[in-house]
Coordinates of C-alpha atoms in Angstrom, one line a residue:
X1 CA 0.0 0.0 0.0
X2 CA 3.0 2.0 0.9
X3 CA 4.8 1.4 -2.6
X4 CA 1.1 2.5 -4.0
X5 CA 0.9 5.7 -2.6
X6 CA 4.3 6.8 -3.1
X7 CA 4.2 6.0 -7.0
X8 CA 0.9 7.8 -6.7
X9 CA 2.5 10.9 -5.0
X10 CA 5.5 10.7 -7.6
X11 CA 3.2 10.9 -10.4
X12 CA 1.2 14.0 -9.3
X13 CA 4.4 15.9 -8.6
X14 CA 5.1 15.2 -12.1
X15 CA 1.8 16.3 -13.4
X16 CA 2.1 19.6 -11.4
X17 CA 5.7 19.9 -12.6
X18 CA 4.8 19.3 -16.4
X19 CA 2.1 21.9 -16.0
X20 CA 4.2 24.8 -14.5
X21 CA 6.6 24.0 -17.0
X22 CA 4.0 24.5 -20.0
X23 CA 2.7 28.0 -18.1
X24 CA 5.9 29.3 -18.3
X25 CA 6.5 32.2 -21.0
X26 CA 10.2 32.4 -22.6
X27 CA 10.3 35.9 -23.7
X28 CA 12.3 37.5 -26.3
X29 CA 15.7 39.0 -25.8
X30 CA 14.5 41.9 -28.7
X31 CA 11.6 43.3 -30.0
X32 CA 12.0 45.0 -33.1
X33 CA 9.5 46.9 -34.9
X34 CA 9.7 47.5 -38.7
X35 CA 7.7 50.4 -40.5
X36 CA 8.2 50.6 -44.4
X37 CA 7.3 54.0 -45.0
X38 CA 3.9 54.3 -47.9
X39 CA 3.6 50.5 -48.8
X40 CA 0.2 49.8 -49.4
X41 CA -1.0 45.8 -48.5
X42 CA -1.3 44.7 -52.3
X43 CA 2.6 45.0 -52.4
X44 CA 2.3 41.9 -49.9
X45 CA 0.1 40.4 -53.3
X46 CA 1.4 42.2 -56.3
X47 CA 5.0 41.2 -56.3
X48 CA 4.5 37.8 -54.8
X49 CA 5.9 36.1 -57.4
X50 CA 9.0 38.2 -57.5
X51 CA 9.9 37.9 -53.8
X52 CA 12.5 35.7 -52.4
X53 CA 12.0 32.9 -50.0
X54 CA 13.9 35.2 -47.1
X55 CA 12.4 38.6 -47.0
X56 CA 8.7 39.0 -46.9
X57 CA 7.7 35.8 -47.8
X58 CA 9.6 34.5 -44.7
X59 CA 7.4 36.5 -42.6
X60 CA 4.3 35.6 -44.5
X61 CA 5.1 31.9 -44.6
X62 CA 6.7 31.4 -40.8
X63 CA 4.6 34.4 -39.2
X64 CA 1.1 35.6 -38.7
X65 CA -0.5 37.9 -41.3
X66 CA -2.9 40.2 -40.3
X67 CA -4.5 40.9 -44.0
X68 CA -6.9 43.3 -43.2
X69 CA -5.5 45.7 -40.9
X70 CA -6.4 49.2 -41.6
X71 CA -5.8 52.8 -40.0
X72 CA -8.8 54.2 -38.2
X73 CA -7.9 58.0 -38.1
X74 CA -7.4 60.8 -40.3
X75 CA -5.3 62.2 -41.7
X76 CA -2.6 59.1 -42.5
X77 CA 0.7 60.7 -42.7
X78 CA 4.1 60.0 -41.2
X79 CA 4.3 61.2 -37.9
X80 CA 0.9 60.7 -37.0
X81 CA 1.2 56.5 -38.5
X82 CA 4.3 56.1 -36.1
X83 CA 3.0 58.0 -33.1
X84 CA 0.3 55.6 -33.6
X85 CA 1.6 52.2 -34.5
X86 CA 3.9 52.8 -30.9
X87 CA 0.8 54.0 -28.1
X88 CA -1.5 52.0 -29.4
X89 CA -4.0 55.1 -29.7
X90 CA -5.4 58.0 -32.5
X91 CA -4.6 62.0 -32.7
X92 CA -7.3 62.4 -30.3
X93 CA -5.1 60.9 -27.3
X94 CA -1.4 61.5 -28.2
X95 CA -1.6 64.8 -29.9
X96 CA 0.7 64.3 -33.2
X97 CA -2.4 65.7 -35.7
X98 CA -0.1 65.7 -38.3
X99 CA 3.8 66.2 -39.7
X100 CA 2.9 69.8 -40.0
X101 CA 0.2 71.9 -38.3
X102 CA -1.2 75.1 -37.0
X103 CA -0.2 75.6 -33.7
X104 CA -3.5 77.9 -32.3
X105 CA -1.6 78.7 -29.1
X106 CA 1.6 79.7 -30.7
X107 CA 0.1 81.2 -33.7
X108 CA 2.2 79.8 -36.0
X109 CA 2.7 76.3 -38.0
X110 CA 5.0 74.0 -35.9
X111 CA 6.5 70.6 -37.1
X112 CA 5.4 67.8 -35.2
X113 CA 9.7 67.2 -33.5
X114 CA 11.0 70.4 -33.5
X115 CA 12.6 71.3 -30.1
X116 CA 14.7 74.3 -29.9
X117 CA 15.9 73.4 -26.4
X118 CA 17.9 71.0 -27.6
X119 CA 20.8 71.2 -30.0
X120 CA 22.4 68.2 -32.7
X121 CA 24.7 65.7 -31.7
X122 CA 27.1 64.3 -34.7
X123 CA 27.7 67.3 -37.1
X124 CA 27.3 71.4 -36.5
X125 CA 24.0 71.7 -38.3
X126 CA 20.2 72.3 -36.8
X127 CA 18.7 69.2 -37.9
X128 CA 19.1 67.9 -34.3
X129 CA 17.0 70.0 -32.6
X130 CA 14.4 67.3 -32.0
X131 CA 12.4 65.6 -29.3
X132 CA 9.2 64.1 -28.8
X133 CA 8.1 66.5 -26.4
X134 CA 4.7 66.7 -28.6
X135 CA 4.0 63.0 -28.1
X136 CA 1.2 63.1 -25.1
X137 CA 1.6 59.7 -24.3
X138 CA 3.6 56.6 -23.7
X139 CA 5.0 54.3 -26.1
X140 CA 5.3 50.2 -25.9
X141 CA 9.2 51.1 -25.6
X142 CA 8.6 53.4 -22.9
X143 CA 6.5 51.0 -21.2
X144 CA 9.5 48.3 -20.9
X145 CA 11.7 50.8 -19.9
X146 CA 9.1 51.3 -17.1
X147 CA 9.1 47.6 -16.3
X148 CA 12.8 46.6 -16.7
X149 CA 13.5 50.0 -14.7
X150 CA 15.5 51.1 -17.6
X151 CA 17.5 48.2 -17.7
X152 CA 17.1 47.3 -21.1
X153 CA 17.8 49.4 -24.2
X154 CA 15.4 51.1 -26.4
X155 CA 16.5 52.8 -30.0
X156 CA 14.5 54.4 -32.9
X157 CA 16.3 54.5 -36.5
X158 CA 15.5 55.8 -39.5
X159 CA 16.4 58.6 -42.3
X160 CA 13.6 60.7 -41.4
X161 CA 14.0 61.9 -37.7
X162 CA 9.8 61.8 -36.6
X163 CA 10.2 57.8 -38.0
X164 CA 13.2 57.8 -35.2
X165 CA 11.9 59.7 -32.8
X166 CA 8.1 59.1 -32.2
X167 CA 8.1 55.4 -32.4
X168 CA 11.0 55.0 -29.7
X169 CA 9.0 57.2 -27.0
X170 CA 10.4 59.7 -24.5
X171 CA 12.5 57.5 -22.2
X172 CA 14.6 56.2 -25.1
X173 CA 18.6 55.5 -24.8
X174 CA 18.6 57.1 -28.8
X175 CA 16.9 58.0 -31.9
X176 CA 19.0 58.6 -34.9
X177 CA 18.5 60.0 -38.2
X178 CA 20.0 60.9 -41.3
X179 CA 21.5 64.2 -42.3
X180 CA 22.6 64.7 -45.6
X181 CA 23.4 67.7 -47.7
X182 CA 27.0 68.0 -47.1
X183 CA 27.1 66.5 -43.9
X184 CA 26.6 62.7 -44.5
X185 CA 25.9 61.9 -40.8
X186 CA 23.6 59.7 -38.8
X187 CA 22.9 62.1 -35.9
X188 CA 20.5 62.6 -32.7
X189 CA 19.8 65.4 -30.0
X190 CA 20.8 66.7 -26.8
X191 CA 17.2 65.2 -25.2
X192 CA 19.0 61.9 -25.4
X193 CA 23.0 62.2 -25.1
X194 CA 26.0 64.7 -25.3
X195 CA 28.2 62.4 -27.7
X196 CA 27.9 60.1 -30.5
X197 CA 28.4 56.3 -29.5
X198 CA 31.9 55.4 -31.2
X199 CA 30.0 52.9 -33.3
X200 CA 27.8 55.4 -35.0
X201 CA 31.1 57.6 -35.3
X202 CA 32.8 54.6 -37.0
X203 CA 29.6 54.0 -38.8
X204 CA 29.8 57.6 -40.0
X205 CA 33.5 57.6 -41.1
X206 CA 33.1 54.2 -43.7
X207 CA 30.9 57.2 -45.6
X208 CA 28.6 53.8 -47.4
X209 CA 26.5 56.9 -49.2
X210 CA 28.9 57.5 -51.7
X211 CA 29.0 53.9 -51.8
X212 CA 25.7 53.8 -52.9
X213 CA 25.4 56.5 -54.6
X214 CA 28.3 56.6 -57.1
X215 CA 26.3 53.4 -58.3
X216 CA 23.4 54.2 -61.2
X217 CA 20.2 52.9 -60.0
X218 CA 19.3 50.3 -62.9
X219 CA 16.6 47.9 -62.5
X220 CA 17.2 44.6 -60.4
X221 CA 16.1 42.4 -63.3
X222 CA 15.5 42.8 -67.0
X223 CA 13.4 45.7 -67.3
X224 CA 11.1 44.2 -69.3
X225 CA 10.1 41.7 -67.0
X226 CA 8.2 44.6 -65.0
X227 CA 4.9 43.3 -66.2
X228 CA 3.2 44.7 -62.6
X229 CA 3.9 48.2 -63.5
X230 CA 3.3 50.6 -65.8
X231 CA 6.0 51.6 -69.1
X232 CA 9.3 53.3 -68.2
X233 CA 8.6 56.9 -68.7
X234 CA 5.1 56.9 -67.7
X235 CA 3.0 60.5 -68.3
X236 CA 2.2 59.9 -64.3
X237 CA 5.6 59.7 -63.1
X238 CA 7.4 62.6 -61.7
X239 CA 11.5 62.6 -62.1
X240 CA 15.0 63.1 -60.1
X241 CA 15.6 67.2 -60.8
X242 CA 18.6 67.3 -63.7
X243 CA 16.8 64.3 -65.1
X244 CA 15.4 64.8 -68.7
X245 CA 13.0 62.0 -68.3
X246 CA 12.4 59.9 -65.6
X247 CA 13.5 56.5 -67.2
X248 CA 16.1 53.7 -66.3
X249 CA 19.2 53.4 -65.9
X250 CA 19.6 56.9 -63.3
X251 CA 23.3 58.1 -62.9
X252 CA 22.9 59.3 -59.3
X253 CA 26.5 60.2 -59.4
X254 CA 25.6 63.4 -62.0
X255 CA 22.9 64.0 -60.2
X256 CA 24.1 64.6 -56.8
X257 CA 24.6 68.5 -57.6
X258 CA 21.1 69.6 -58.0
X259 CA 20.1 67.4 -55.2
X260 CA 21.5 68.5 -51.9
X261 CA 24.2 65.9 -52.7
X262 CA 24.0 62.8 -50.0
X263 CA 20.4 63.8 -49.7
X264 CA 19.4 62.2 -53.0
X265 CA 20.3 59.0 -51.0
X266 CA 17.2 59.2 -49.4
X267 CA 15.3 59.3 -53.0
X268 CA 16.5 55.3 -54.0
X269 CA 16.2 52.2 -53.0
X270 CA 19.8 52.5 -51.5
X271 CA 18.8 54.3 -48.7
X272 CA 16.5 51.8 -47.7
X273 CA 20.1 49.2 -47.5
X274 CA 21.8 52.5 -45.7
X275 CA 19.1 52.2 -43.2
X276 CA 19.2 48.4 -42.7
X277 CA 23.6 48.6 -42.7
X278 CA 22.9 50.9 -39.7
X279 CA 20.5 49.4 -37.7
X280 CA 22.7 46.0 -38.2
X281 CA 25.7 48.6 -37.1
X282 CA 23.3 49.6 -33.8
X283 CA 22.4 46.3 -33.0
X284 CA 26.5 45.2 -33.2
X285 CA 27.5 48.2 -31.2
X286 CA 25.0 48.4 -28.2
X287 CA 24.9 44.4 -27.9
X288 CA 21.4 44.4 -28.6
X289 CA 19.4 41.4 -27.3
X290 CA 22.7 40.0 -25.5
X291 CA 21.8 40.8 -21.7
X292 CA 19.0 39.0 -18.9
X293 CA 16.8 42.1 -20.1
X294 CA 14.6 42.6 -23.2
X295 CA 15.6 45.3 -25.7
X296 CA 13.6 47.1 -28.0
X297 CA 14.6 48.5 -31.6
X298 CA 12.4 50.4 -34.0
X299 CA 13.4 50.6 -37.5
X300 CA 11.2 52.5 -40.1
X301 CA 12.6 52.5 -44.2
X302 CA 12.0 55.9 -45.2
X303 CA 13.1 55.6 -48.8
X304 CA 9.9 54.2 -50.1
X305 CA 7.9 57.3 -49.3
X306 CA 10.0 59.5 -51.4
X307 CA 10.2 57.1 -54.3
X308 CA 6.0 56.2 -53.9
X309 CA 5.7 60.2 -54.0
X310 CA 7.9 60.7 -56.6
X311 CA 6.7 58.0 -59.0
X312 CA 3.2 56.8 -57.8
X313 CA 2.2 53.6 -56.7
X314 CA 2.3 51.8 -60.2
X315 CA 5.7 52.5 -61.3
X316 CA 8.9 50.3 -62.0
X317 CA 10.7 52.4 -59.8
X318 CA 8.0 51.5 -57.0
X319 CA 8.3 47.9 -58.2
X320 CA 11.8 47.8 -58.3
X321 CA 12.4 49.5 -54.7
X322 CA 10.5 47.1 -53.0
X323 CA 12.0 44.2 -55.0
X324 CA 15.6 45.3 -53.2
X325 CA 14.0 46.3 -50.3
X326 CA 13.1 42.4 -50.3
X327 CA 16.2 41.5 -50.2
X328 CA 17.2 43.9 -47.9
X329 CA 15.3 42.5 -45.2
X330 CA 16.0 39.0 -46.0
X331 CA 19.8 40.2 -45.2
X332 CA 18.4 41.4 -41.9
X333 CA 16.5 38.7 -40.4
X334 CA 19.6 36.5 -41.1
X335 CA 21.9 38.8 -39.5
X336 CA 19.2 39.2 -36.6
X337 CA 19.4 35.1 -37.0
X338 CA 23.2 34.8 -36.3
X339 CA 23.7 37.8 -34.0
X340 CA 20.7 37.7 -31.9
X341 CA 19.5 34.4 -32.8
X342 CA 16.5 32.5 -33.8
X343 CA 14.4 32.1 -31.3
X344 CA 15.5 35.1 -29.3
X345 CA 13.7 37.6 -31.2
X346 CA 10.2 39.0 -32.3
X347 CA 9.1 41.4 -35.0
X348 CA 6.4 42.9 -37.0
X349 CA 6.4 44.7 -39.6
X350 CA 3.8 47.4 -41.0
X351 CA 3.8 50.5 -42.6
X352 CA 2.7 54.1 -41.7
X353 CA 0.0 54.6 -44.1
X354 CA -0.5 53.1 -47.6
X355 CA -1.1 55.9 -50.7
X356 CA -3.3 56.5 -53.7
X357 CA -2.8 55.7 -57.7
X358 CA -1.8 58.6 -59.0
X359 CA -5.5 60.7 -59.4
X360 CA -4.3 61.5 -63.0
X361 CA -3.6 57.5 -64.1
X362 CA -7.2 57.2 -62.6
X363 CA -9.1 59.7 -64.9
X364 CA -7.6 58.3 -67.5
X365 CA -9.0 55.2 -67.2
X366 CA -12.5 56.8 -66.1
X367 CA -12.1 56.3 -62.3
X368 CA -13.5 59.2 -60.4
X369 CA -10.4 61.0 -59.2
X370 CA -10.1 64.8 -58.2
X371 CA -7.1 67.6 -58.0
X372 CA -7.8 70.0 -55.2
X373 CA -6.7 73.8 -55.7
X374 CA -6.1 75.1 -52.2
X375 CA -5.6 78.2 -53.1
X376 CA -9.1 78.4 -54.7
X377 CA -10.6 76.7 -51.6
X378 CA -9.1 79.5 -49.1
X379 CA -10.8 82.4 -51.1
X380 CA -14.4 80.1 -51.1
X381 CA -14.3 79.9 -47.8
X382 CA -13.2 83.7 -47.4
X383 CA -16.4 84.5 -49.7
X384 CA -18.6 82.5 -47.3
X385 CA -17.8 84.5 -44.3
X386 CA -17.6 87.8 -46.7
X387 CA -21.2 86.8 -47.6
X388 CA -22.4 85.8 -44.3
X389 CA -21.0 87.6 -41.8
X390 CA -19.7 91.1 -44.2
X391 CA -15.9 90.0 -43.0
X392 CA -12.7 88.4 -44.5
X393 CA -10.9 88.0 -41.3
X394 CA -12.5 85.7 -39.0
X395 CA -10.3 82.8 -40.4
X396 CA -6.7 82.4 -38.2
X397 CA -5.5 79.5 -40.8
X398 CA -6.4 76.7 -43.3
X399 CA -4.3 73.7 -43.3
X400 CA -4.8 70.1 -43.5
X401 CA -8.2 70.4 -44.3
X402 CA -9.2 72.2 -41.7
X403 CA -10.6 75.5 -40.7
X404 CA -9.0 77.5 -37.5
X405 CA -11.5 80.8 -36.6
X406 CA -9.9 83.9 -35.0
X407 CA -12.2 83.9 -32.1
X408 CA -10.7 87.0 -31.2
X409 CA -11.7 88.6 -34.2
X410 CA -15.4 87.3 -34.6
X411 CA -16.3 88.4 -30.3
X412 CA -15.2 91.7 -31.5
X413 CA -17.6 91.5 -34.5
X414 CA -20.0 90.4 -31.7
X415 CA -20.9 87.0 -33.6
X416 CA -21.2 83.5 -32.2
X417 CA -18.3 80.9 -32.8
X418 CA -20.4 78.4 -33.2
X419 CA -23.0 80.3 -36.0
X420 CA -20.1 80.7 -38.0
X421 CA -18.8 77.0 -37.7
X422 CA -21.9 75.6 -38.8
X423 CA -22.3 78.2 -41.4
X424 CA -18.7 77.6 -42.9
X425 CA -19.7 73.7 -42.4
X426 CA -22.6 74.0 -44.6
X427 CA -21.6 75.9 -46.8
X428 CA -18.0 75.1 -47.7
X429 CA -19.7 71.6 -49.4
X430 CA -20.5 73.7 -52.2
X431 CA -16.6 73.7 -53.1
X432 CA -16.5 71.6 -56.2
X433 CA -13.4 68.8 -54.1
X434 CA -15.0 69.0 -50.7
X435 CA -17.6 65.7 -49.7
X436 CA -18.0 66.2 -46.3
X437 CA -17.4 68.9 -43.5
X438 CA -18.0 68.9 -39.6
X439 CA -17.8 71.7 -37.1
X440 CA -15.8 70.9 -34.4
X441 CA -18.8 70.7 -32.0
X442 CA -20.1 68.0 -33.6
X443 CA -17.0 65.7 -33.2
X444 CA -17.0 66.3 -29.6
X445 CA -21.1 66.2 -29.1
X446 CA -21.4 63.3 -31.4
X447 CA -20.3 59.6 -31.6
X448 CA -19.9 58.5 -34.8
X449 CA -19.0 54.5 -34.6
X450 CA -18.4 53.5 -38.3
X451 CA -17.2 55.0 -41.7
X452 CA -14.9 58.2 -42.4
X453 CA -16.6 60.3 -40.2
X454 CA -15.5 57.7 -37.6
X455 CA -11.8 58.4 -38.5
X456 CA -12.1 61.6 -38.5
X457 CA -13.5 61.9 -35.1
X458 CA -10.0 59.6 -34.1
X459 CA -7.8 62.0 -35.4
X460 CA -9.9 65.0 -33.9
X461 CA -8.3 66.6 -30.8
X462 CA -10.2 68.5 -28.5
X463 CA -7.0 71.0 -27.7
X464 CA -5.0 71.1 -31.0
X465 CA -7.8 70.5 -33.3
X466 CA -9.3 73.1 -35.9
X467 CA -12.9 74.4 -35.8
X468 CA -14.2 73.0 -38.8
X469 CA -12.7 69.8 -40.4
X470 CA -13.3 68.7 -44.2
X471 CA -13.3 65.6 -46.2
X472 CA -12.3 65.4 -50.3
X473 CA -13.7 62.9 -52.4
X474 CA -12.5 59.8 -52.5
X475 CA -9.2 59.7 -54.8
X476 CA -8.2 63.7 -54.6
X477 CA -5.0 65.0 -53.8
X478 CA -3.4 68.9 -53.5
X479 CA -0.6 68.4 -55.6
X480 CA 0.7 68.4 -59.6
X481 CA -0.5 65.7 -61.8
X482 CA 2.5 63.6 -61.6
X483 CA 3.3 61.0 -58.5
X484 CA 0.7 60.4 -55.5
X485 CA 0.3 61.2 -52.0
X486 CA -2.1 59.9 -49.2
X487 CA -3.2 61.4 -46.2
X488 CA -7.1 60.3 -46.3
X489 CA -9.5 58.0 -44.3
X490 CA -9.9 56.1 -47.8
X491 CA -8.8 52.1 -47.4
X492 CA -6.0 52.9 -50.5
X493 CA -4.3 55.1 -47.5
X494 CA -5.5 52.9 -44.5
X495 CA -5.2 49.3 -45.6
X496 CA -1.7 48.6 -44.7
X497 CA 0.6 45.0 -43.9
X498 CA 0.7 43.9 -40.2
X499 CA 2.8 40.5 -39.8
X500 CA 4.0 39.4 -36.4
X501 CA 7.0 37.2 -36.3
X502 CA 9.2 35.2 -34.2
X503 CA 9.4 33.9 -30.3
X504 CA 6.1 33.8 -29.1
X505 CA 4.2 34.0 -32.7
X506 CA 2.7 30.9 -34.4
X507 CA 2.0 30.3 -38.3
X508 CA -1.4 31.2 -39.7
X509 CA -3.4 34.4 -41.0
X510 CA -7.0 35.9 -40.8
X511 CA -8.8 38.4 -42.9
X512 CA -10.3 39.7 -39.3
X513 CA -10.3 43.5 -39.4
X514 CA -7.8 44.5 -37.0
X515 CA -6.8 48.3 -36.3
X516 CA -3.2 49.8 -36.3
X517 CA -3.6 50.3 -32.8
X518 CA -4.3 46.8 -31.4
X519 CA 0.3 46.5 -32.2
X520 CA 1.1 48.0 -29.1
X521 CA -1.0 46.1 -26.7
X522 CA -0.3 43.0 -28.9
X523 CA 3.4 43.4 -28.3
X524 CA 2.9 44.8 -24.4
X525 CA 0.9 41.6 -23.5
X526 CA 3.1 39.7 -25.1
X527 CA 6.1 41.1 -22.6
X528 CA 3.5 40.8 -19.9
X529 CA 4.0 45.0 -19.2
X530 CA 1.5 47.9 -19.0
X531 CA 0.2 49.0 -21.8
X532 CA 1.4 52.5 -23.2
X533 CA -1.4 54.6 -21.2
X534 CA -3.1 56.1 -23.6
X535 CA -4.2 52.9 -25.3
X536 CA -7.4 52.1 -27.2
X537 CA -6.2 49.2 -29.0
X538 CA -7.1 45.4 -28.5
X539 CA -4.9 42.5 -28.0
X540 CA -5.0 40.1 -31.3
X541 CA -5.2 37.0 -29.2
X542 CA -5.0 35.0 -32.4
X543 CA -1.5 35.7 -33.2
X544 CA 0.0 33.8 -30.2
X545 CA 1.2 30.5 -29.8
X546 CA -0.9 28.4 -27.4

């Protein structure tokens, strides 16, 4: 009986043990988070074929694929996709409205990292006078710093400084970006250090950018195998300045002259490598997932914006761009592979916003598309007040699509804010490019739970805000007829790639529709730490392992 109960005993202890053992959670040494600036979700579909087996279809094949994850705000720029992609919540919580705006306290336009308290670190220019002092709330990254007790590292790269600085948070070890011109430096601010690391000197003193570009930018394949794009020297496609036309091959090395030399680097698909050689560079030089603590890394490739911009979203050059950058992320989940290792790591990777064909390229094959003038917009809205109200000043400042009243101006006229709101609301619909308008009133008095109006109400905020905000017409830009842009609550600007990947991740995909702000939580419950407080995200349950 003895014997009995002892085997007994021996086997519950191992039960217990075997279940401990399955509850407990190996977490990842990094976490890094990939944003490819502009790339819409069909260049997950479009270029499928052309892909190699290590780049995206690595992710897509060993990760979890989120296919219908979409922004929920307006407007879908830069600054504003990063902010969010990192807090895990809209305009209307962490304040970044836009790259740009209209600052109704300062009375003047700000830019959304622009920090004259602090000074550059890495060259003698002004391009390092940046924080995110603008950023209202947490980040993920800040969150683990909170956890860890700043025991880990956190570090934003990329060429543009607000796809560095935003994503990384406030309690960051660093956030670099590019300066080019004549400079040719990776650089950062006095908000986080004094002195550049030695790596990032060392980094800065191999000069790769005349590397790169002392190379023409020729197509990676036979040209004529670019059967998902439009002809070379497509009527839609805008060009490098000093270029006669903008066609293949492009001798970057004549052209560096009329382009603010090194800065053309940002332009090509080289600068998308020149990010990737520097965040390998970072990841060497600040042992990056090496210690008992989890590290976090942000990496956004800038270069695809410009070239999307430039050329539109059905050009070779698009093609081609994201063909290399293919390969330059295969390079760098191997090198994450070796130095960090396999298991030791999790990514995803999204972008900021997507973008638009180009409006022109639509019209011409009878798809309603619109070119906006702004100026003529400014002096309709001017007549309305003129006709209404018998002034021209009651208007502080029109950007973004939005309409900022000098409320000065109109309790002097003796006239009610909100009479002229409405009126301006009403009326401006009459402007040939303008679908839909809302006073600011409305967006705080009503809940609207579906639909652009919905977005628009996320990117609304109550302090920073306009009075009156406007909505285009589907397909309608403010810009010259050649290359695109994006900035709408349309799904060509919202629908966007979200894979997850790595230690903790399993295989699979759904066609749920997810929301750019359920990454942060995702990731946060995933480290088992806070969420960045000021999220409104969910957790996608579904992407875990069991």
């Amino acid at each position: 009986m003895k014997k009995i109960f002892f085997f007994l005993l021996i086997a519950i202890i191992s039960i217990i043990g075997c279940k401990s053992q399955k509850k407990e959670i190996i977490k990842p040494k990094l976490v890094v988070g990939i944003v490819i600036d502009q790339m819409r979700y069909d260049y997950l579909t479009r270029y499928a074929d052309r892909y190699g087996e290590d780049g995206f279809n690595r992710l897509l094949k060993n990760g979890f694929s989120l296919k219908n994850a979409h922004y929920n705000f307006i407007p879908t720029y830069t600054a504003v996709g990063h902010a969010s992609i990192f807090t895990g919540t809209t305009p209307s919580n962490h304040g970044i409205i836009s790259n740009n705006w209209y600052d109704k306290f300062l009375k003047k336009s700000i830019y959304c990292v622009d920090d004259s308290n602090y000074k550059t670190v890495g060259n003698s220019g002004n391009y390092g006078q940046k924080s995110p002092h603008r950023l209202y709330t947490t980040t993920v990254a800040d969150q683990l710093n909170l956890a860890q007790n700043q025991r880990g590292k956190t570090i934003g790269i990329s060429i543009k400084d607000r796809s560095a600085i935003l994503p990384i948070g406030h309690s960051a070890n660093a956030a670099y970006w590019y300066d080019g011109d004549d400079y040719n430096t990776w650089i950062t601010s006095t908000f986080y250090m004094n002195e550049l690391p030695k790596w990032v000197k060392d980094f800065n003193a191999n000069n790769k950018a005349d590397e790169y570009l002392n190379e023409p930018w020729k197509t990676l394949y036979d040209i004529k195998t670019y059967t998902n794009s439009l002809v070379d020297d497509s009527i839609f496609e805008g060009k490098i300045t000093g270029q006669e036309k903008p066609i293949f091959p492009k001798y970057l090395k004549n052209l560096r002259s009329k382009n603010d030399n090194y800065s053309l680097i940002k332009e090509v698909p080289a600068g998308n490598t020149f990010t990737a050689d520097f965040a390998k560079a970072a990841i060497i030089g600040e042992n990056l997932g090496k210690s008992n603590f989890i590290d976090f890394l942000t990496v956004s490739f800038s270069s695809t914006d410009y070239i999307g911009h430039k050329y539109g979203v059905a050009a070779i050059e698009t093609e081609d761009t994201y063909l290399r950058l293919d390969k330059d992320l295969a390079s760098f989940f191997q090198f994450l592979d070796t130095q960090v290792g396999k298991d030791n790591y999790t990514l995803f990777l999204t972008a900021d916003h997507a973008a638009v064909h180009v409006p022109a390229y639509l019209q011409s094959l009878k798809i309603p598309a619109h070119y906006i003038n702004t100026k003529k917009l400014n002096n309709f809205i001017s007549g309305i007040t003129k006709k209404y109200f018998n002034s021209v000043e009651l208007i502080e400042n029109i950007s973004n699509y939005q309409i900022f009243l000098d409320k000065e101006k109109i309790e002097s006229l003796g006239l009610n804010k909100n009479d002229v709101a409405d009126k301006l609301a009403e009326e401006v619909l009459n402007f040939e490019t303008i679908y839909k308008a809302v006073t600011a009133k409305t967006l705080q008095n009503t809940n609207f739970t579906s639909g652009v109006l919905n977005s628009l109400q996320n990117g609304y905020n109550q302090k920073f805000s306009g009075d009156v905000l406007m909505i285009p017409y589907p397909s309608t830009l403010a810009r010259g007829r050649k290359g695109t842009s994006h900035g709408s609550g349309y799904s060509y600007d919202t629908h966007v790639p979200l894979i997850f990947y790595g230690n903790g991740i399993k295989q699979g995909s759904s066609s749920k529709k997810y929301e750019i702000t359920d990454i942060a939580p995702t990731i946060s419950n995933l480290l088992q730490i806070e969420f960045p407080n000021g999220t409104t995200g969910k957790v996608i349950d579904e992407v875990y392992k069991d």
